[in-house]
Coordinates of C-alpha atoms in Angstrom, one line a residue:
M26 CA 136.5 127.6 61.4
A27 CA 136.7 130.9 63.1
F28 CA 133.4 129.7 65.2
L29 CA 136.8 127.8 67.0
L30 CA 138.5 129.8 67.0
L31 CA 136.2 132.9 68.9
A32 CA 134.8 129.8 70.8
A33 CA 138.5 129.2 71.9
M34 CA 139.4 133.0 72.3
H35 CA 136.2 133.6 74.7
F36 CA 137.0 130.0 76.7
G37 CA 140.7 130.4 76.8
L38 CA 141.0 127.1 74.9
V39 CA 144.6 125.9 73.5
I40 CA 144.2 124.2 70.1
T41 CA 146.8 121.9 68.7
E42 CA 147.4 119.5 65.8
P43 CA 146.5 116.7 66.4
S44 CA 150.5 113.8 66.9
M45 CA 151.3 110.8 65.0
K46 CA 153.4 109.3 66.9
P47 CA 155.8 107.4 64.8
S48 CA 155.0 102.8 64.5
S49 CA 157.5 100.8 66.1
I50 CA 158.9 98.0 64.8
N51 CA 157.4 95.0 64.4
S52 CA 159.3 92.3 63.6
V53 CA 162.6 91.3 62.5
T54 CA 164.6 89.4 60.2
V55 CA 168.2 87.6 61.7
W56 CA 171.0 86.4 59.2
P57 CA 172.7 84.2 58.5
K58 CA 170.0 81.5 59.6
T59 CA 172.4 79.1 59.9
L60 CA 175.9 79.0 61.5
F61 CA 175.7 75.3 63.0
P62 CA 177.6 72.3 63.2
V63 CA 180.5 74.8 64.5
E64 CA 183.6 74.3 66.9
L65 CA 183.0 74.0 70.6
G66 CA 184.2 77.2 71.5
Q67 CA 184.0 78.5 68.0
T68 CA 181.6 82.3 68.9
V69 CA 178.9 82.6 66.4
T70 CA 177.0 85.9 65.8
W71 CA 173.9 86.9 64.1
V72 CA 172.3 90.2 62.6
F73 CA 168.8 91.2 63.5
S74 CA 167.5 93.7 60.8
P75 CA 163.8 95.3 61.7
I76 CA 161.4 95.4 59.1
G77 CA 160.1 98.9 58.8
G78 CA 158.8 101.3 61.8
A79 CA 161.7 104.2 63.5
D80 CA 161.8 102.5 66.5
Y81 CA 161.7 99.6 68.6
D82 CA 158.5 99.4 71.3
V83 CA 159.9 99.8 74.7
N84 CA 159.0 96.2 76.3
S85 CA 160.5 95.0 72.8
A86 CA 162.2 91.9 73.6
L87 CA 165.0 89.1 71.3
S88 CA 164.4 85.9 73.5
F89 CA 167.0 83.1 73.6
D90 CA 165.7 80.1 74.6
I91 CA 167.9 77.1 74.9
G92 CA 166.6 73.7 75.2
G93 CA 163.0 75.4 76.5
Q94 CA 164.3 77.6 79.1
R95 CA 164.9 81.9 78.7
A96 CA 169.0 81.9 78.3
Y97 CA 169.3 85.4 77.7
R98 CA 167.0 88.5 76.8
V99 CA 167.8 91.8 74.6
Q100 CA 165.5 94.6 74.8
K101 CA 165.6 98.4 73.9
D102 CA 168.4 99.3 76.5
K103 CA 169.7 96.3 77.8
C104 CA 171.1 92.7 77.4
G105 CA 171.1 90.5 80.2
G106 CA 169.9 87.4 81.3
P107 CA 170.3 83.1 83.4
L108 CA 172.9 82.5 80.7
E109 CA 174.7 85.8 80.4
K110 CA 178.5 85.0 80.6
Y111 CA 177.9 83.2 76.9
F112 CA 176.1 85.9 74.7
S113 CA 177.2 89.5 74.1
C114 CA 175.0 92.2 72.5
I115 CA 176.2 95.1 70.1
Y116 CA 173.9 98.1 69.3
K117 CA 174.3 99.0 65.5
P118 CA 173.2 101.6 63.9
Q119 CA 170.1 101.8 61.3
N120 CA 168.3 99.5 64.3
E121 CA 170.1 96.2 63.5
I122 CA 171.3 94.4 66.8
S123 CA 174.0 92.0 66.8
V124 CA 174.1 89.0 69.3
T125 CA 177.4 86.8 69.7
F126 CA 177.0 83.1 71.2
T127 CA 179.7 81.0 72.8
A128 CA 178.0 77.5 73.0
D129 CA 179.8 74.5 75.7
E130 CA 179.4 71.2 75.6
S131 CA 176.9 70.8 78.0
H132 CA 174.4 73.0 74.9
Y133 CA 175.3 70.5 72.3
G134 CA 172.5 69.0 70.9
Q135 CA 170.0 70.7 72.4
L136 CA 167.6 73.3 71.0
L137 CA 168.6 77.2 70.3
Q138 CA 164.9 79.2 69.9
V139 CA 164.9 83.1 69.5
F140 CA 161.8 85.1 69.5
Y141 CA 160.8 88.6 69.1
Y142 CA 158.3 90.2 71.2
K143 CA 156.7 93.2 69.8
D144 CA 155.9 95.0 72.5
M145 CA 154.8 94.1 76.1
Y146 CA 151.4 92.7 74.9
S147 CA 153.5 89.7 72.8
L148 CA 155.7 89.9 75.5
W149 CA 153.7 88.6 78.6
L150 CA 151.4 86.6 75.3
A151 CA 154.2 84.2 75.2
D152 CA 152.2 83.0 71.9
T153 CA 154.8 84.6 69.6
P154 CA 156.5 82.0 66.7
A155 CA 159.7 81.4 66.6
I156 CA 162.0 83.2 63.8
F157 CA 164.5 81.0 64.7
T158 CA 165.0 77.7 65.5
E159 CA 168.5 75.6 64.9
T160 CA 169.7 72.4 67.4
I161 CA 172.7 73.3 68.8
Q162 CA 175.8 71.3 67.1
L163 CA 179.6 71.3 67.8
I164 CA 182.8 69.6 66.6
K165 CA 185.0 69.0 68.2
Q166 CA 188.3 66.6 67.6
P167 CA 189.7 64.3 70.5
T168 CA 193.4 65.7 72.2
F169 CA 194.4 62.6 73.3
V170 CA 194.5 59.1 72.5
K171 CA 196.4 56.5 74.7
M172 CA 196.7 53.6 74.8
S173 CA 198.1 50.8 77.8
M174 CA 198.3 47.5 77.9
E175 CA 198.9 45.0 80.2
L176 CA 199.4 41.0 80.8
K177 CA 196.4 39.6 82.8
E178 CA 197.5 35.4 82.2
P179 CA 200.8 34.5 81.5
S180 CA 201.5 31.7 79.3
R181 CA 201.7 28.5 80.5
Y182 CA 204.7 28.2 78.4
I183 CA 206.4 30.9 80.4
H184 CA 208.6 28.2 82.7
N185 CA 209.9 27.3 79.7
V186 CA 211.7 30.5 78.8
P187 CA 214.8 31.5 79.0
T188 CA 215.5 34.2 82.3
N189 CA 216.7 36.3 80.2
L190 CA 214.1 36.6 77.7
R191 CA 212.3 40.2 78.2
L192 CA 208.5 40.1 78.6
D193 CA 206.7 43.0 79.1
P194 CA 204.2 44.3 77.3
P195 CA 204.3 44.0 73.8
I196 CA 206.3 41.3 73.9
F197 CA 204.2 38.7 74.3
L198 CA 204.6 34.7 74.4
T199 CA 201.2 32.4 72.5
G200 CA 198.8 31.7 74.7
S201 CA 199.1 34.7 76.8
N202 CA 195.7 37.0 78.0
V203 CA 196.3 40.3 77.5
R204 CA 193.8 43.5 78.6
I205 CA 194.3 46.5 76.4
D206 CA 193.0 49.5 77.6
C207 CA 192.3 52.9 74.8
S208 CA 192.1 56.5 76.8
T209 CA 190.3 59.4 75.0
D210 CA 188.6 63.2 76.2
G211 CA 186.2 62.7 73.7
S212 CA 185.2 64.0 70.7
L213 CA 181.9 66.1 69.4
P214 CA 179.7 65.0 68.4
P215 CA 180.1 62.5 70.8
A216 CA 181.2 59.2 68.9
P217 CA 183.1 55.2 70.9
I218 CA 186.7 55.1 70.4
S219 CA 187.1 52.0 67.6
F220 CA 189.4 49.3 68.2
S221 CA 191.5 47.1 65.1
I222 CA 194.0 45.1 64.8
E223 CA 196.1 45.2 61.3
C224 CA 198.5 42.7 60.3
P225 CA 201.2 42.6 57.9
L226 CA 201.0 40.1 54.3
P227 CA 202.8 36.9 55.7
P228 CA 205.7 35.0 53.8
T229 CA 204.3 33.2 50.8
A230 CA 204.9 29.8 52.8
V231 CA 202.0 30.9 55.0
V232 CA 199.8 31.8 53.0
E233 CA 200.5 28.7 50.5
H234 CA 200.1 27.1 54.0
D235 CA 196.5 28.5 54.8
R236 CA 195.7 27.1 51.0
V237 CA 196.6 23.7 51.2
T238 CA 194.5 23.8 55.0
Q239 CA 191.1 25.3 52.6
A240 CA 191.8 22.8 50.3
K241 CA 191.7 20.3 52.5
Q242 CA 188.9 21.7 54.5
N243 CA 186.8 21.4 51.1
L244 CA 186.8 25.3 50.4
A245 CA 189.2 25.7 48.1
Y246 CA 189.8 29.1 46.9
E247 CA 190.2 27.9 42.9
V248 CA 187.1 26.5 43.5
F249 CA 185.0 29.1 46.2
Y250 CA 187.4 32.9 44.8
A251 CA 183.5 34.0 44.6
A252 CA 182.7 33.7 47.7
Y253 CA 185.4 35.3 49.4
G254 CA 185.5 38.4 47.3
F255 CA 187.7 37.1 44.8
R256 CA 187.0 37.9 40.3
S257 CA 189.1 35.1 39.7
P258 CA 190.9 32.2 41.4
P259 CA 193.9 34.0 43.8
T260 CA 197.9 34.2 43.2
L261 CA 198.9 33.7 46.5
A262 CA 200.1 37.6 46.2
E263 CA 196.5 38.2 45.9
L264 CA 195.5 36.1 48.7
A265 CA 198.2 37.5 50.8
P266 CA 196.2 40.1 52.5
Y267 CA 193.1 38.7 52.3
V268 CA 195.0 35.8 55.3
A269 CA 196.6 38.6 56.3
R270 CA 192.5 40.6 57.8
K271 CA 192.3 36.7 57.7
N272 CA 194.2 36.5 60.6
A273 CA 193.3 39.5 62.4
D274 CA 189.6 38.7 62.4
Q275 CA 190.6 35.6 64.0
L276 CA 192.9 37.6 67.3
L277 CA 189.0 39.6 68.1
R278 CA 186.6 37.0 67.2
L279 CA 188.5 34.9 70.2
G280 CA 188.8 38.3 72.5
H281 CA 186.3 40.9 73.6
V282 CA 186.0 44.5 73.4
S283 CA 183.9 47.4 74.9
S284 CA 183.2 50.4 75.1
S285 CA 182.1 52.9 78.6
K286 CA 178.8 54.9 78.1
D287 CA 181.0 58.0 78.5
N288 CA 182.6 57.2 75.4
L289 CA 185.8 58.1 76.7
T290 CA 187.4 54.6 77.4
L291 CA 187.3 50.8 75.9
T292 CA 188.8 48.2 77.1
A293 CA 189.9 45.1 74.7
R294 CA 191.1 41.7 76.2
L295 CA 193.1 38.9 73.8
T296 CA 194.5 36.1 73.5
I297 CA 197.7 35.7 71.6
N298 CA 198.7 33.6 69.3
E299 CA 201.2 33.3 66.5
K300 CA 199.6 35.2 63.9
A301 CA 199.5 37.7 66.3
H302 CA 203.1 38.6 65.5
D303 CA 204.0 41.8 64.2
C304 CA 200.4 43.1 63.9
H305 CA 199.5 46.4 65.3
V306 CA 196.6 47.2 67.9
V307 CA 194.7 50.2 67.5
C308 CA 192.7 52.8 69.3
R309 CA 191.8 55.7 67.1
L310 CA 189.0 57.8 67.4
G311 CA 188.6 61.1 64.8
G312 CA 191.6 61.9 63.5
K313 CA 193.7 60.9 66.4
E314 CA 195.7 57.5 67.4
T315 CA 198.2 55.2 68.9
R316 CA 198.9 52.0 67.7
R317 CA 201.6 49.1 69.7
I318 CA 202.9 46.7 67.2
L319 CA 202.8 42.8 69.2
T320 CA 206.0 41.1 69.3
V321 CA 205.1 36.8 70.3
Y322 CA 207.5 34.0 70.5
C323 CA 205.7 30.9 69.5
K324 CA 206.6 27.3 71.5
C325 CA 205.6 25.0 69.3
D326 CA 207.4 21.0 69.2
H327 CA 209.0 22.0 72.3
T328 CA 211.0 25.0 71.2
L329 CA 210.8 27.9 71.6
F330 CA 210.9 30.5 68.5

């Protein structure tokens, strides 16, 4: 050592102790791991914490990709990217980074991936495994479900109707062909509007008539009760809900229902008969529904009821 000092004095050299470069942050953890599904418009927040290391490398980056495309990048001194309007970042103590994300409808169902690149080499090599992978699932209730009705073909009995009888939807004459349109602003996950018919319990006389008709067709409820879903031969009171559902199903079976590809509209075509009287037609999506009650005038035995 004395020799080194003498040499240094003779040649004018300055000897310094080797400096220890602080280790960089090589990896980070993210919390929480799962945030989706969320309400459309809700902001989600992740916190990224370093695992060891004193500081981030100047070229380190958190990269957010949506649908395989770069959306946002967080580096030591800046945040930004093509989709930066949906993101924000906050640098916190202890080298933690908070990132918020507000997804919109266009992001629904796309894959969100987050990568941490510790330095320029890993950034350009781009072979770093994702530290976070999640499919963006959004929930949105429709704000409305609307219904409109239109008489497409009048009943052949229309000429027998008194001139003072009002026959505007939802009031119809038997034999009328009706179009029902349902519309909505949609939901997430995307779902079609449902259309149903709900009929009230028929009078006892109507239930008895149905029971007798089934017996005449050798399909008596008392004999084949199990085939109709009853545990024992049904009473007229027990048959009433079944007959109501059967009337509704018949109206649907004789009609036609179709939905649009975007799930925003539905069209139903119905042929109105006397069984539709006092039945509700219902358009429903999520927690929203619209219903209308049908009034039906029947032309039977040349008499209008």
